[in-house]
């Protein structure tokens, strides 16, 4: 029997951390329904080695002094607690009124990164959105991984086709725009302990190349560090493709058989000039040639691209060229390269079953990416009158005023709504104008299978995310909130007629039989997913075996040979040169070299820290000393020219905003680039106690213009906008 919170005064629960996709196995000690200790679960066969202070202090968020414990309704400038019945009834009535006045698109949603760490949340939220029939869907993709989705769709036929890294067999790592020493080896894939494993390969002779404008913790350990100009990875990677194709270093068989479009690539690179590309990315031509040759001729190699590549207006092309390098040098589905892990659930097939008609945004006219529109479009969609104008909005696990471009513009738009609902633990910056705050449960307080990340792990792996403690009585899981809203709005959940009646009946049956499991909920879906999942050793996985493997379960060996069968392109080949990417690259080649606009001579880049998780852990005293904020890191030569000394307070400004923060003078960034971590400057309010909001550091995304975006991924220049810097006082 797996222990639960009720089974005794002191219990140990084995589960996993759901802050990041490293998914570290945890051993959680519980006494009286309180978490007293969180340690790595060293019996977990797949993942615990990345275990960090964020996981260790997760109970501090559960016990956050400002945690919202019951639904709270705004009355004037403050909040009063209300019952769930009141909350659901009022929200449903106001959303229904918005729909009656303006159609289904009048109701919008933004869902952030943590939503992806709860299958029940994502599935039931989409069920509710389909019930409402709204296209006003916004998510974190346009400020994170959209470039990858666009590339995966065009090259492999599915937005979810995410190749995983075979780190332990790799001889040559080309890591572009990623800092795995800090962020762990994860994005739309996860290699637990990936950075240590790469360093172990390095000890055995492997080469690590890090491409990053900042000398990061990872760059410091690398054999080669290329300090690229922000946003110009596309030029660097295109130059490498050119060297490889011009010198005949490609993998002939894969170029002829696995991939289509290699001739189009040859034509593209024939039109590009190496010196021009080298000047754009500001890496010496000789270094580019050397790395390209070493990469192409290494026995086993991989390119890995991440947020440092995607968060620019050139992000999709750079992301694409990273995949191209892997494909043309024969790195797909080969040891030491990038593999496809089928996992126990075929998420690609599941996602292909949802056939949505393309939708173009009302004002910008852009098509959805991965089922959602771009965050940069949201403010105008709220404030511009006309059919389809958003009047009611729900924020599910997100802080878009801090995570997205031009936070001030979004903040003003959110203030203009007729209804803003936030589901979260605490009231943060983006929830400032909320009419309703709905208390969420933490992953320590809920069970979840998290099945659809199954093929992102670097080996077939399954762990049931058991809850460690019961949530506060007033908190609710998102799936329950979305189901209640669908029922109250009389809209059929999942757009499935008859389902609402069935849900009501199952609830009544659960009450009568006093068996909560009888109620329709995500546990039904979890069981179905496992029962219909892939076979291992010729047998289907049994639910009781899932529960029995408390420390997690490696279902079988890492296998090669699944990549081709997973392709969803019509011809089952990799499309190495999608025409829209060729066109966009030619556009970029025709553009003049990047020049800072007058008055804004620096490029603003970003980095992460081990103890921050985007915007949501920066106020925890267990992770950050009180009063700590972010700083702006400036190269000594730039600092000298500005007359700025280490510790001085400076103003960083752009055409759309300005922030003040202390300067750190350091040789880590390349000249002309200043670094400010995102995620800071988010107020944490006190809707229950009425205390003043607390806020640490500055929101650097106030400086990012939301106007210019990558036309393919719809991402703004989050990590390459131009700014000015001046000393204050
Ligand atoms: N300039 C710049 N901007 C960036 C980035 C960058 O590198 N540079 N990185 C981008 C990336 S990669 C990301 S992922 C985004 C993040 O962007 P977002 O996802 O919009 O923001 P987060 O800061 O992750 O905020 C998540 C919120 O969800 C809440 N939350 C956590 N767990 C739960 C839960 O289980 N239920 C509910 N209801 N709420 C929960 C937290 O309290 C927090 O308020 O930021 C992006 N923004
Ligand atoms: N500790 C911690 N871990 C995390 C997170 C966190 O917030 N904190 N967030 C999680 C999430 S949501 C995500 S998406 C992943 C992200 O994982 P990563 O993408 O590895 O995230 P970062 O550590 O920000 O690394 C991005 C690197 O890109 C560099 N960079 C910036 N601009 C450019 C550029 O133009 N070109 C190149 N080549 N490099 C550039 C930055 O200097 C930075 O070192 O991390 C996850 N893990
Ligand atoms: S936040 Fe830390 S403990 Fe949690 S999964 Fe990521 S690396 Fe592991
Ligand atoms: Mo992210």
Coordinates of C-alpha atoms and ligand atoms in Angstrom, one line a residue, residues 17-24 26 50-56 184 186 610 613, ligand 3:
X17 CA 9.1 17.6 -7.9
X18 CA 6.9 19.4 -10.5
X19 CA 8.7 22.7 -10.7
X20 CA 10.8 21.8 -13.6
X21 CA 11.0 18.8 -16.0
X22 CA 14.0 17.3 -14.2
X23 CA 11.1 15.8 -12.2
X24 CA 13.4 14.9 -9.3
X26 CA 11.5 13.2 -3.6
X50 CA 19.4 17.5 -10.0
X51 CA 17.7 17.9 -6.6
X52 CA 18.0 21.5 -5.6
X53 CA 16.9 24.0 -3.0
X54 CA 13.7 24.8 -4.9
X55 CA 12.5 21.3 -4.3
X56 CA 13.9 21.2 -0.8
X184 CA 19.1 21.5 -15.6
X186 CA 15.3 20.3 -19.8
X610 CA 19.5 28.0 -9.5
X613 CA 11.8 29.6 -10.8
Ligands
LIG3 S1 13.2 22.4 -9.3 FE1 15.1 21.4 -8.5 S2 14.3 19.7 -7.3 FE2 12.6 20.4 -8.5 S3 12.7 19.1 -10.4 FE3 13.8 20.9 -10.9 S4 15.9 20.5 -10.4 FE4 14.7 18.9 -9.3

